[in-house]
Coordinates of C-alpha atoms and ligand atoms in Angstrom, one line a residue:
Chain A
M1 CA 237.3 120.2 -2.2
Q2 CA 234.3 122.3 -1.4
P3 CA 235.9 126.1 -1.4
S4 CA 237.0 125.4 -4.8
S5 CA 233.3 124.2 -5.7
T6 CA 231.7 127.1 -3.6
S7 CA 234.1 129.6 -5.7
A8 CA 232.8 127.9 -8.4
A9 CA 229.4 128.5 -7.7
V10 CA 230.4 132.5 -7.9
L11 CA 232.5 132.4 -10.8
A12 CA 229.4 130.2 -12.6
A13 CA 227.9 132.9 -13.2
E14 CA 229.7 134.6 -15.7
P15 CA 232.8 131.7 -16.7
A16 CA 236.2 133.5 -16.5
R17 CA 238.6 134.3 -18.4
D18 CA 241.7 132.5 -19.2
G19 CA 245.1 133.7 -20.9
V20 CA 243.9 131.8 -24.2
P21 CA 242.7 134.1 -26.5
A22 CA 239.2 131.6 -27.9
P23 CA 237.5 132.9 -31.7
A24 CA 234.8 131.5 -29.9
M25 CA 231.1 133.5 -29.1
R26 CA 231.4 134.0 -25.6
P27 CA 228.2 133.6 -23.0
G28 CA 229.9 138.1 -23.1
P29 CA 230.6 140.7 -20.4
T30 CA 229.0 140.9 -17.2
S31 CA 225.4 143.0 -17.3
L32 CA 227.8 145.6 -14.7
S33 CA 230.1 145.9 -17.9
I34 CA 227.3 146.2 -20.1
W35 CA 225.7 148.7 -18.0
L36 CA 228.6 150.5 -18.0
L37 CA 229.5 150.6 -22.1
L38 CA 226.2 150.8 -22.9
G39 CA 226.7 153.9 -20.6
A40 CA 230.1 155.3 -22.1
A41 CA 227.5 154.6 -25.9
I42 CA 224.8 157.4 -25.0
A43 CA 227.2 159.8 -23.7
A44 CA 229.4 159.2 -26.4
I45 CA 225.6 159.5 -29.0
A46 CA 225.0 162.7 -27.4
A47 CA 228.5 164.5 -26.7
F48 CA 228.7 163.8 -31.4
G49 CA 225.8 164.8 -32.0
F50 CA 225.5 167.4 -29.5
A51 CA 230.2 168.7 -30.3
V52 CA 230.3 167.9 -34.1
S53 CA 228.4 170.9 -36.3
D54 CA 229.2 170.1 -40.1
P55 CA 226.0 168.5 -41.1
F56 CA 227.5 166.1 -43.7
I57 CA 229.8 164.3 -41.2
V58 CA 226.0 163.4 -38.6
T59 CA 224.3 163.0 -41.3
L60 CA 227.5 160.6 -42.6
A61 CA 227.3 159.3 -39.0
G62 CA 224.2 159.1 -39.2
Y63 CA 224.3 156.8 -42.2
T64 CA 226.9 153.9 -41.1
C65 CA 225.1 153.7 -38.2
A66 CA 221.3 152.7 -40.3
F67 CA 224.6 150.7 -42.6
A68 CA 226.1 148.9 -39.2
L69 CA 223.1 147.0 -38.4
F70 CA 223.1 146.1 -41.8
A71 CA 225.9 145.1 -40.9
L72 CA 224.9 143.4 -37.7
S73 CA 222.4 141.4 -39.2
I74 CA 225.1 139.8 -41.8
N75 CA 227.0 138.8 -38.8
I76 CA 223.8 136.5 -36.7
M77 CA 224.0 134.5 -39.9
L78 CA 228.1 134.4 -40.3
G79 CA 229.5 134.7 -36.5
G80 CA 226.1 133.3 -35.2
I81 CA 225.9 129.7 -37.7
G82 CA 228.7 130.5 -39.5
E83 CA 227.1 130.4 -43.2
V84 CA 227.7 133.4 -45.6
P85 CA 224.7 135.2 -47.0
L86 CA 226.3 137.0 -49.4
G87 CA 221.8 137.5 -50.8
Q88 CA 221.5 139.4 -47.0
C89 CA 221.0 142.1 -49.6
V90 CA 217.3 141.3 -49.9
F91 CA 216.4 142.2 -46.9
F92 CA 217.8 145.5 -47.2
G93 CA 216.8 146.3 -50.3
I94 CA 213.1 144.8 -48.3
G95 CA 213.5 147.9 -46.2
A96 CA 214.5 150.8 -48.6
Y97 CA 212.1 149.4 -50.9
G98 CA 208.8 149.0 -48.2
V99 CA 209.7 152.8 -47.7
G100 CA 209.9 153.6 -50.7
I101 CA 206.5 152.2 -52.1
G102 CA 204.8 152.5 -49.1
M103 CA 205.5 156.3 -48.6
V104 CA 205.8 157.6 -52.7
K105 CA 203.6 155.3 -54.0
L106 CA 200.5 154.1 -51.1
G107 CA 201.3 157.2 -49.5
L108 CA 201.4 156.0 -45.9
P109 CA 204.5 157.1 -43.1
F110 CA 207.6 156.5 -43.2
E111 CA 206.7 154.5 -39.4
L112 CA 204.1 152.5 -41.0
S113 CA 206.1 151.8 -44.6
V114 CA 208.7 150.6 -42.2
A115 CA 206.9 148.3 -39.6
A116 CA 205.6 146.9 -42.6
A117 CA 208.8 146.1 -44.7
L118 CA 210.5 144.3 -41.1
V119 CA 206.6 142.1 -41.4
I120 CA 207.1 141.3 -45.1
S121 CA 211.3 140.9 -44.6
V122 CA 210.6 137.8 -41.6
A123 CA 208.0 136.5 -44.0
A124 CA 210.1 136.9 -46.5
A125 CA 213.2 135.2 -44.3
A126 CA 210.7 132.4 -43.2
A127 CA 210.0 131.1 -47.4
L128 CA 213.6 132.0 -48.8
G129 CA 214.9 129.8 -45.6
A130 CA 212.8 127.8 -46.3
L131 CA 213.6 126.6 -49.5
T132 CA 217.8 127.8 -49.4
L133 CA 218.7 127.1 -45.5
R134 CA 219.5 122.8 -46.5
L135 CA 222.1 124.0 -47.9
T136 CA 225.0 124.9 -46.2
G137 CA 228.5 126.7 -47.5
A138 CA 229.5 127.9 -50.7
Y139 CA 226.2 126.5 -52.0
F140 CA 223.7 128.5 -49.2
S141 CA 226.2 131.7 -50.5
I142 CA 226.2 131.2 -53.7
V143 CA 222.3 130.1 -54.2
S144 CA 221.1 133.1 -51.5
W145 CA 223.6 135.4 -53.7
G146 CA 221.8 133.9 -57.2
L147 CA 217.9 134.8 -55.1
S148 CA 219.3 138.3 -54.6
G149 CA 220.0 138.7 -58.5
V150 CA 216.1 137.7 -58.9
A151 CA 215.3 140.0 -56.3
M152 CA 217.1 143.0 -58.7
V153 CA 216.0 141.7 -62.0
A154 CA 212.1 141.7 -60.0
A155 CA 212.4 145.7 -59.1
T156 CA 214.1 147.1 -62.4
N157 CA 211.0 145.3 -63.8
L158 CA 208.1 145.6 -62.5
E159 CA 207.5 149.2 -63.0
S160 CA 204.8 150.4 -61.5
L161 CA 205.4 149.5 -57.8
T162 CA 209.4 150.2 -58.1
G163 CA 210.0 153.4 -60.6
G164 CA 211.9 151.0 -62.8
P165 CA 215.9 151.6 -63.2
L166 CA 215.0 155.3 -62.4
G167 CA 213.7 154.1 -59.1
L168 CA 211.5 155.8 -56.6
F169 CA 212.3 159.4 -55.4
G170 CA 211.2 162.4 -53.9
F171 CA 209.8 161.7 -50.5
S172 CA 208.1 164.0 -48.0
A173 CA 207.3 163.7 -44.6
L174 CA 210.8 161.2 -43.9
S175 CA 210.1 161.3 -40.2
V176 CA 209.9 159.4 -36.9
G177 CA 206.6 161.4 -35.1
P178 CA 208.0 164.3 -34.7
V179 CA 211.0 163.3 -35.7
L180 CA 212.2 164.9 -39.0
L181 CA 214.8 162.2 -40.4
T182 CA 216.2 165.3 -43.1
D183 CA 217.8 167.0 -40.5
P184 CA 221.1 165.5 -39.8
Q185 CA 221.1 165.7 -35.9
S186 CA 217.9 164.6 -35.3
Y187 CA 218.2 161.3 -38.1
F188 CA 222.0 160.5 -36.4
F189 CA 219.9 160.1 -33.2
V190 CA 217.6 157.5 -34.2
T191 CA 220.1 155.8 -35.8
A192 CA 222.5 155.5 -33.0
S193 CA 219.3 154.5 -31.0
L194 CA 218.2 152.3 -33.1
L195 CA 221.8 150.9 -33.5
V196 CA 221.7 150.7 -29.3
A197 CA 219.0 148.8 -29.3
A198 CA 220.4 146.3 -31.1
V199 CA 223.1 145.3 -30.1
L200 CA 221.6 145.0 -26.4
F201 CA 219.2 143.2 -28.0
L202 CA 221.5 141.2 -29.7
V203 CA 224.1 141.2 -26.3
A204 CA 220.7 139.5 -24.5
V205 CA 219.8 137.1 -27.7
R206 CA 223.6 135.2 -27.3
R207 CA 222.9 134.8 -23.3
S208 CA 219.7 133.1 -24.2
P209 CA 219.6 129.6 -25.3
F210 CA 218.6 130.5 -27.9
G211 CA 222.5 132.2 -28.5
A212 CA 224.4 129.3 -27.2
A213 CA 222.0 126.8 -29.5
M214 CA 223.0 128.4 -32.9
E215 CA 226.8 129.0 -31.5
S216 CA 227.3 125.1 -31.2
V217 CA 225.3 124.6 -34.0
R218 CA 227.9 127.1 -35.5
Q219 CA 230.8 124.9 -34.1
N220 CA 229.7 121.2 -34.5
R221 CA 226.1 120.5 -35.8
H222 CA 226.4 116.6 -35.6
L223 CA 227.0 117.0 -32.5
A224 CA 224.5 120.3 -31.9
Q225 CA 221.7 117.4 -33.3
S226 CA 222.9 115.2 -30.5
V227 CA 221.9 116.7 -27.8
G228 CA 218.5 117.8 -29.1
V229 CA 219.5 121.3 -31.4
D230 CA 216.8 121.3 -34.2
V231 CA 220.0 122.6 -36.4
T232 CA 217.3 123.5 -39.0
R233 CA 214.8 124.7 -36.3
V234 CA 217.9 127.0 -35.4
R235 CA 219.3 128.6 -38.7
L236 CA 215.8 129.1 -39.8
K237 CA 215.1 131.4 -36.8
A238 CA 219.0 133.1 -37.2
F239 CA 217.5 134.1 -40.8
M240 CA 214.0 135.2 -39.2
L241 CA 215.9 137.1 -36.4
S242 CA 218.4 138.4 -38.9
A243 CA 215.9 139.7 -42.1
P244 CA 213.6 142.0 -39.6
L245 CA 218.3 144.2 -38.7
A246 CA 218.5 144.6 -42.2
A247 CA 215.1 145.6 -43.4
L248 CA 215.3 148.1 -40.7
G249 CA 219.3 149.2 -41.7
G250 CA 218.7 149.4 -45.7
A251 CA 214.4 152.0 -44.5
L252 CA 217.0 154.0 -42.9
C253 CA 219.3 154.0 -45.1
V254 CA 216.7 155.9 -47.4
P255 CA 217.2 159.6 -45.5
Y256 CA 220.2 159.2 -46.7
T257 CA 219.7 158.3 -50.0
Q258 CA 216.7 159.7 -51.3
I259 CA 216.6 157.7 -53.6
V260 CA 215.5 153.5 -53.7
T261 CA 216.5 152.4 -57.1
P262 CA 217.1 148.5 -58.0
E263 CA 220.7 148.5 -56.7
V264 CA 219.9 147.7 -52.6
F265 CA 219.8 144.6 -53.8
S266 CA 223.5 145.4 -55.2
V267 CA 225.5 141.5 -53.8
A268 CA 228.5 144.5 -53.2
N269 CA 225.9 146.0 -50.9
T270 CA 226.1 143.1 -49.2
V271 CA 230.2 142.1 -49.5
D272 CA 230.4 146.0 -47.5
G273 CA 228.9 144.8 -44.9
L274 CA 231.1 141.0 -44.8
L275 CA 233.9 143.2 -45.3
M276 CA 232.7 145.5 -42.0
V277 CA 232.3 142.3 -39.8
L278 CA 235.6 141.2 -40.7
L279 CA 237.4 144.4 -39.9
G280 CA 235.9 144.7 -36.4
G281 CA 235.6 140.9 -35.8
S282 CA 232.7 138.8 -36.4
Q283 CA 232.7 136.9 -32.6
L284 CA 232.0 140.6 -31.4
I285 CA 228.9 141.5 -30.9
V286 CA 229.7 145.2 -32.0
G287 CA 232.7 144.1 -34.4
P288 CA 230.6 144.2 -36.9
V289 CA 230.3 148.5 -35.6
I290 CA 233.6 149.3 -34.8
G291 CA 234.1 147.7 -38.1
A292 CA 231.4 150.1 -40.1
V293 CA 232.4 153.1 -38.2
I294 CA 236.1 152.4 -40.3
F295 CA 234.2 151.9 -42.8
S296 CA 232.4 154.5 -43.8
I297 CA 234.5 156.6 -41.7
I298 CA 238.0 155.9 -42.8
P299 CA 238.1 156.6 -46.4
H300 CA 235.7 160.4 -45.7
F301 CA 238.7 161.6 -44.6
L302 CA 241.3 159.8 -46.3
E303 CA 239.0 161.8 -49.6
L304 CA 239.9 158.2 -51.2
D305 CA 238.8 157.7 -54.7
P306 CA 236.2 154.3 -54.7
N307 CA 238.8 152.2 -57.6
V308 CA 241.6 152.7 -54.5
R309 CA 239.3 152.5 -51.8
I310 CA 238.7 149.6 -53.1
L311 CA 242.1 148.1 -53.3
I312 CA 243.0 149.9 -50.0
F313 CA 240.3 147.0 -48.4
S314 CA 239.9 144.3 -50.1
S315 CA 243.7 144.7 -49.1
A316 CA 243.3 145.0 -45.2
I317 CA 240.8 142.0 -45.7
I318 CA 243.3 140.0 -46.7
A319 CA 245.8 140.9 -44.3
I320 CA 243.4 141.1 -41.2
M321 CA 242.0 137.2 -42.6
M322 CA 245.8 135.9 -42.5
F323 CA 247.0 138.3 -38.8
A324 CA 244.1 138.3 -37.6
P325 CA 240.9 135.6 -38.4
G326 CA 239.4 137.0 -34.8
G327 CA 239.3 140.8 -35.8
L328 CA 241.1 144.0 -35.5
H329 CA 239.5 143.1 -31.8
Q330 CA 241.1 139.8 -32.0
L331 CA 244.1 141.9 -32.3
A332 CA 243.9 144.4 -30.0
V333 CA 243.8 141.6 -27.6
A334 CA 246.7 140.2 -28.1
L335 CA 248.8 143.6 -27.5
R336 CA 246.9 144.3 -24.6
Q337 CA 248.1 140.7 -23.6
R338 CA 251.3 141.0 -24.5
L339 CA 251.4 144.0 -22.9
R340 CA 250.1 143.0 -19.8
R341 CA 253.3 140.0 -19.6
D342 CA 255.5 142.9 -20.0
G343 CA 254.8 144.2 -17.8
H344 CA 255.1 140.9 -15.3
A345 CA 258.1 140.4 -16.6
Chain B
M1 CA 232.1 93.1 -11.5
H2 CA 230.7 94.0 -14.7
S3 CA 227.5 97.0 -14.6
R4 CA 225.2 94.6 -16.6
A5 CA 222.4 94.4 -14.4
L6 CA 221.2 91.6 -13.0
S7 CA 217.7 92.6 -12.8
V8 CA 215.3 91.6 -10.4
S9 CA 212.2 91.4 -12.4
P10 CA 211.7 88.9 -14.9
A11 CA 211.5 90.7 -18.1
P12 CA 214.0 93.1 -18.3
A13 CA 212.9 96.0 -20.1
V14 CA 214.7 96.8 -24.0
A15 CA 216.4 99.6 -24.3
V16 CA 217.5 99.6 -27.8
R17 CA 216.2 96.8 -30.2
A18 CA 216.9 96.2 -33.7
T19 CA 215.6 94.2 -36.3
D20 CA 217.4 92.7 -39.5
I21 CA 218.8 96.2 -40.3
V22 CA 220.0 96.7 -44.3
K23 CA 222.2 99.8 -44.7
R24 CA 223.9 100.4 -48.7
Y25 CA 225.6 103.5 -49.7
G26 CA 225.6 103.0 -53.6
G27 CA 227.0 99.8 -54.2
V28 CA 228.3 100.1 -50.5
T29 CA 226.4 97.8 -48.1
A30 CA 227.6 99.2 -45.0
L31 CA 225.4 97.1 -42.6
N32 CA 223.9 93.9 -43.9
G33 CA 221.7 92.0 -40.9
V34 CA 222.1 93.5 -37.8
S35 CA 220.2 92.7 -34.7
L36 CA 220.4 92.8 -31.4
T37 CA 218.3 93.0 -27.8
V38 CA 219.8 95.6 -24.8
T39 CA 217.8 96.0 -21.8
E40 CA 217.2 98.8 -19.5
G41 CA 220.7 98.6 -17.7
E42 CA 222.9 96.8 -19.7
V43 CA 227.1 98.2 -20.8
F44 CA 226.7 96.2 -23.7
G45 CA 230.0 96.5 -26.0
I46 CA 230.6 96.3 -30.0
I47 CA 233.7 95.5 -31.8
G48 CA 234.7 94.8 -35.5
P49 CA 237.2 96.1 -37.7
N50 CA 237.3 99.5 -39.3
G51 CA 235.2 100.1 -41.5
A52 CA 232.8 96.8 -40.6
G53 CA 229.8 99.2 -40.1
K54 CA 230.0 100.2 -35.4
S55 CA 229.4 103.9 -36.3
T56 CA 227.5 103.7 -39.2
L57 CA 224.5 101.2 -36.9
F58 CA 225.6 103.9 -33.9
D59 CA 223.6 106.2 -36.4
I60 CA 221.1 104.7 -36.8
L61 CA 220.4 103.1 -33.6
C62 CA 219.8 107.9 -33.1
G63 CA 218.3 108.6 -36.1
I64 CA 221.0 110.3 -37.1
T65 CA 220.9 108.0 -40.3
K66 CA 218.1 106.0 -41.8
P67 CA 218.4 102.8 -42.8
T68 CA 217.9 101.2 -46.3
S69 CA 215.6 99.0 -43.7
G70 CA 214.7 97.0 -40.8
A71 CA 213.5 98.3 -37.5
I72 CA 214.4 100.1 -34.8
E73 CA 213.1 101.0 -31.2
V74 CA 215.2 103.0 -28.9
L75 CA 213.0 103.0 -24.7
G76 CA 209.9 102.0 -26.4
R77 CA 209.7 104.2 -29.4
D78 CA 210.7 103.4 -33.4
V79 CA 213.1 105.4 -34.2
G80 CA 212.9 104.6 -37.6
H81 CA 210.5 107.5 -38.9
M82 CA 212.0 110.7 -36.3
A83 CA 214.3 113.1 -36.7
P84 CA 218.0 112.7 -34.6
H85 CA 217.3 115.8 -32.5
A86 CA 213.8 114.6 -31.3
V87 CA 215.4 110.9 -31.1
A88 CA 218.3 113.0 -28.3
R89 CA 215.6 114.7 -26.6
T90 CA 213.8 111.5 -25.5
G91 CA 216.7 110.4 -23.5
V92 CA 220.2 109.3 -25.6
A93 CA 223.5 110.4 -26.1
R94 CA 225.8 110.1 -28.1
T95 CA 229.7 109.9 -28.2
F96 CA 231.5 111.5 -32.0
Q97 CA 234.7 109.0 -32.8
R98 CA 235.9 112.4 -34.4
T99 CA 235.1 116.0 -33.7
A100 CA 233.5 114.8 -30.2
V101 CA 233.3 118.6 -28.8
F102 CA 232.3 122.5 -29.7
A103 CA 236.2 122.8 -29.4
D104 CA 236.4 126.9 -30.2
A105 CA 234.5 126.8 -26.6
T106 CA 235.4 126.7 -23.5
V107 CA 235.1 123.2 -20.9
F108 CA 231.9 125.0 -19.3
E109 CA 230.5 126.5 -22.2
N110 CA 230.7 122.8 -23.7
L111 CA 228.7 122.0 -21.0
R112 CA 226.4 125.1 -21.1
Y113 CA 225.4 123.5 -25.0
G114 CA 225.1 119.9 -24.1
R115 CA 222.4 120.5 -21.4
H116 CA 220.2 122.6 -24.3
A117 CA 217.5 120.2 -24.0
S118 CA 216.7 121.3 -20.4
F119 CA 216.3 124.8 -21.0
R120 CA 212.9 125.9 -21.0
H121 CA 213.3 130.2 -21.3
G122 CA 213.4 132.5 -24.5
V123 CA 215.0 135.2 -25.6
L124 CA 212.2 137.3 -23.6
G125 CA 212.6 135.4 -20.6
R126 CA 216.7 136.1 -20.4
I127 CA 216.2 139.4 -20.7
V128 CA 214.0 140.2 -17.6
G129 CA 215.4 137.4 -16.2
S130 CA 212.1 135.4 -15.6
S131 CA 211.8 132.5 -13.3
S132 CA 212.6 129.6 -15.7
C133 CA 215.3 131.5 -17.0
R134 CA 216.6 131.3 -13.2
A135 CA 215.2 127.5 -12.7
D136 CA 217.7 127.2 -15.5
E137 CA 220.0 129.0 -14.7
Q138 CA 220.4 127.0 -11.6
A139 CA 219.6 123.2 -12.2
F140 CA 222.3 123.9 -15.4
Q141 CA 225.3 125.3 -12.7
E142 CA 224.0 122.5 -10.5
R143 CA 224.6 119.7 -13.1
A144 CA 227.7 121.3 -15.0
R145 CA 229.5 120.9 -11.4
E146 CA 228.7 118.0 -10.9
V147 CA 229.7 116.2 -14.1
L148 CA 233.1 118.7 -13.9
A149 CA 234.1 116.2 -10.7
L150 CA 232.8 113.2 -12.3
T151 CA 234.8 114.1 -15.1
G152 CA 237.8 115.3 -13.4
L153 CA 237.3 118.4 -15.3
D154 CA 237.1 121.4 -12.3
G155 CA 240.3 122.8 -13.5
D156 CA 240.0 123.2 -16.9
R157 CA 236.2 124.7 -16.5
D158 CA 237.5 127.9 -18.8
R159 CA 239.6 126.6 -21.1
R160 CA 239.0 126.1 -24.7
A161 CA 237.9 122.2 -25.7
G162 CA 240.2 122.8 -28.8
V163 CA 243.5 123.1 -27.1
L164 CA 242.8 120.4 -24.9
A165 CA 244.6 117.5 -24.5
Y166 CA 243.0 114.4 -27.0
G167 CA 242.2 112.4 -23.9
V168 CA 240.9 114.8 -21.8
Q169 CA 238.4 115.4 -24.6
R170 CA 237.0 112.4 -24.4
R171 CA 236.3 112.8 -21.0
L172 CA 234.8 116.4 -22.2
A173 CA 232.5 114.7 -24.6
V174 CA 230.9 112.2 -21.7
G175 CA 230.6 115.0 -20.3
V176 CA 229.1 116.8 -22.8
A177 CA 226.6 113.9 -23.3
L178 CA 226.1 113.2 -19.5
M179 CA 224.0 116.9 -18.8
A180 CA 221.2 116.0 -20.5
D181 CA 221.0 113.0 -17.7
P182 CA 220.3 110.8 -20.2
K183 CA 218.6 107.3 -20.2
I184 CA 221.0 105.8 -22.9
L185 CA 224.6 106.5 -24.0
F186 CA 226.4 106.0 -27.1
L187 CA 230.1 106.2 -27.6
D188 CA 231.7 106.0 -30.3
E189 CA 235.7 105.0 -28.9
P190 CA 235.8 106.9 -26.1
A191 CA 239.0 105.9 -25.4
A192 CA 241.0 105.8 -28.5
G193 CA 244.1 106.7 -28.0
M194 CA 244.8 107.2 -24.7
N195 CA 246.6 106.3 -22.6
G196 CA 247.2 103.5 -19.9
R197 CA 246.7 105.8 -17.2
E198 CA 243.9 107.6 -18.7
T199 CA 242.0 104.0 -19.9
A200 CA 242.1 103.5 -16.1
D201 CA 240.6 107.4 -15.4
F202 CA 238.2 106.1 -18.2
I203 CA 236.7 103.3 -17.2
A204 CA 236.4 104.2 -14.1
L205 CA 234.3 107.0 -14.5
I206 CA 231.8 105.5 -17.2
R207 CA 231.4 103.1 -14.2
A208 CA 230.3 105.9 -12.3
V209 CA 227.3 106.7 -14.8
A210 CA 226.2 103.6 -15.7
P211 CA 224.1 102.4 -12.7
G212 CA 220.5 104.0 -13.9
R213 CA 221.2 103.7 -17.3
T214 CA 221.9 101.6 -20.9
I215 CA 225.6 102.0 -22.8
L216 CA 226.2 101.3 -26.0
I217 CA 230.0 101.0 -26.5
V218 CA 232.1 100.7 -29.9
E219 CA 235.9 100.0 -28.8
H220 CA 239.0 98.2 -30.4
D221 CA 240.6 98.3 -27.2
M222 CA 240.1 94.9 -25.6
A223 CA 241.2 95.9 -21.7
V224 CA 237.9 98.2 -22.0
I225 CA 235.0 95.5 -23.4
R226 CA 236.7 93.3 -21.1
E227 CA 236.3 95.4 -17.6
L228 CA 232.8 96.9 -18.6
C229 CA 230.7 94.8 -21.0
G230 CA 228.5 92.8 -19.7
R231 CA 227.3 91.4 -23.2
A232 CA 229.4 92.5 -27.2
L233 CA 229.2 92.3 -30.4
V234 CA 231.3 91.1 -32.9
V235 CA 230.1 93.0 -36.8
V236 CA 233.0 91.7 -39.7
D237 CA 231.8 93.8 -42.9
G238 CA 228.1 94.9 -41.8
R239 CA 227.4 91.4 -40.2
P240 CA 226.9 90.6 -37.6
V241 CA 228.8 87.3 -36.3
V242 CA 228.8 86.7 -32.7
I243 CA 227.2 88.0 -29.1
D244 CA 228.4 87.0 -26.2
E245 CA 230.1 87.4 -22.9
P246 CA 233.0 89.5 -24.1
Q247 CA 235.3 86.4 -23.0
H248 CA 234.1 84.6 -25.2
V249 CA 233.4 86.3 -27.7
L250 CA 237.3 87.8 -28.0
R251 CA 238.2 83.8 -28.3
H252 CA 235.5 83.6 -31.9
P253 CA 237.5 81.9 -34.3
E254 CA 236.2 84.6 -36.7
V255 CA 237.4 86.7 -35.3
I256 CA 240.6 86.2 -33.9
T257 CA 240.4 86.4 -37.8
A258 CA 238.6 89.2 -38.4
Y259 CA 241.8 90.5 -37.0
L260 CA 244.3 89.6 -38.1
G261 CA 243.2 90.0 -41.4
A262 CA 242.3 93.9 -40.4
D263 CA 246.5 94.1 -39.0
D264 CA 247.6 92.7 -43.0
E265 CA 245.9 94.9 -44.7
Ligands
ADP401 N1 228.0 108.5 -46.0 C1 228.7 107.5 -46.5 N2 228.3 107.2 -47.4 C2 229.1 106.5 -48.3 N3 229.5 105.3 -47.4 C3 229.4 105.4 -45.9 C4 228.9 106.6 -45.8 N4 229.3 105.7 -43.9 C5 229.9 104.9 -44.3 N5 230.3 104.4 -44.7 C6 230.9 103.2 -45.4 O1 229.9 102.5 -44.7 C7 231.6 101.3 -43.6 C8 231.0 102.0 -42.0 O2 231.8 102.8 -42.2 P1 231.9 102.5 -40.6 O3 230.3 102.5 -40.0 O4 232.5 104.8 -40.2 O5 232.8 101.3 -40.0 P2 233.8 102.3 -38.4 O6 232.9 102.6 -37.1 O7 232.3 100.6 -38.8 O8 235.1 101.7 -38.8 C9 233.0 102.0 -44.7 O9 232.9 101.1 -45.4 C10 232.5 103.7 -44.9 O10 233.1 103.7 -45.8
MG402 MG1 233.9 104.3 -36.8

């Protein structure tokens, strides 16, 4: 008994994985592997940023990182508490309009506009969440979708503030401190760094008691409640955590789009983000990032017609949901296990 | 033999007191005037046919469902106006008849989720590895080891709860409830679907954790009720029929008819 419980104590810091592929959030890899992955990510970002010279591709990579932030935000709701937040584009739009209104209408610098947008997005999430998070499942999804429609109508009609249907454009100095975001390489480095920081933060969140509480709520809210989890509060906190990530993503898309129109509130943006999450896997913290990369880079290289792109991605999603509901990541894990088993045989 | 506390103090403290509980769902009266008083340290059984209102009574005693009328006092607090998580945090744990565990999580993670109310640190504490983070984690690990040993789940700690055999899931459900070291434990049909050997193990488990706790058990397996409970309440159609020692309760004419009647359906 004694030796086994001692080894349990050693193992206990990070539970070992057994052969059962569980599509559940895990407390995460060991700290060492996180630092290794972080090193690899920084090396890859530096290599990409310095080696790739085509400014279009580097800018697209920056935009992909920005949109990946939005996908991470969506996954706090989907992978975190099990809701499909169709209206998440509201916060994405708040970020974009924060930059648009802040810079074009108020003459504020980019950083201050973004900071204001983040604060507003959290406040909006608190208010909207208090109203909509009483609902669950399809009801929550549909109501939050409806709210994004309201936001789009407001953006279209509040012409003096939003520029109406034509939107806001003509940005002067899109820069973070001395770093010009109109320079492709700088843009990419800024968005990629923020993405890495967001992922690291989400790793900490998942491994915190709050992360465990979210996961318990996703899996069984009645049981979660009976072990003392304030389900309503956890759901609201998750929403308020997801909002500024979406807003940051929306704000960082502006240097790429160079214009902010009511379209930022389109549910199509949320659907794109959702597809990224599903492609990469909702139970893997970097799943949405993997999905975002696949989602934006591949069609570029395949030079797909937008309609064909939708067709291909929709089919891919259906196939993923049927064969690998944990995302492509799950396929890779299953494949590795198969190979290992064959290797032992 | 019974875990029922033959208390030395003249007036044992009340753990659970329900007075004239009525619960209606539209036209259905799930509970119709149920009263009970369970003293601290008692192991108290609730029996009755399916649909009698036993789970509804548990939900009301834990604050999950609010009664149409009646008063509930748990550990001296009026539960009638408390949120369910707040009731849980006063030292009340329960298991559910269905979906008793976190199915997507490993056994060990289930225990972590069960420990929720005792964690004091936040995300920031986790990032910097604060002292409260380390203390929380150490206390959790210790408690998890105890509970794994108690429930005999040592060998299953890294298995996904959803793939465990039904009887093992039931033991895990009790393990999750025990993580907070509750003063009151509500068990809703904990031995349902267990074979004879599993039931015997289960009875031993409850005996082991009973000292220092109050336990309420809804159970169809009369062996479990007879072995564990000092007293039992019979509910039929939302109505309390009798509260007495198990051997008397089981011989009560209305209990016999109720069970025969239920079997006829
Ligand atoms: N949420 C609910 N809505 C409507 N009726 C309910 C609800 N919960 C329980 N009931 C009804 O209350 C009665 C008692 O149910 P329950 O407490 O689950 O019985 P038991 O646990 O004794 O089998 C049943 O007739 C059931 O249909
Ligand atoms: Mg029941």
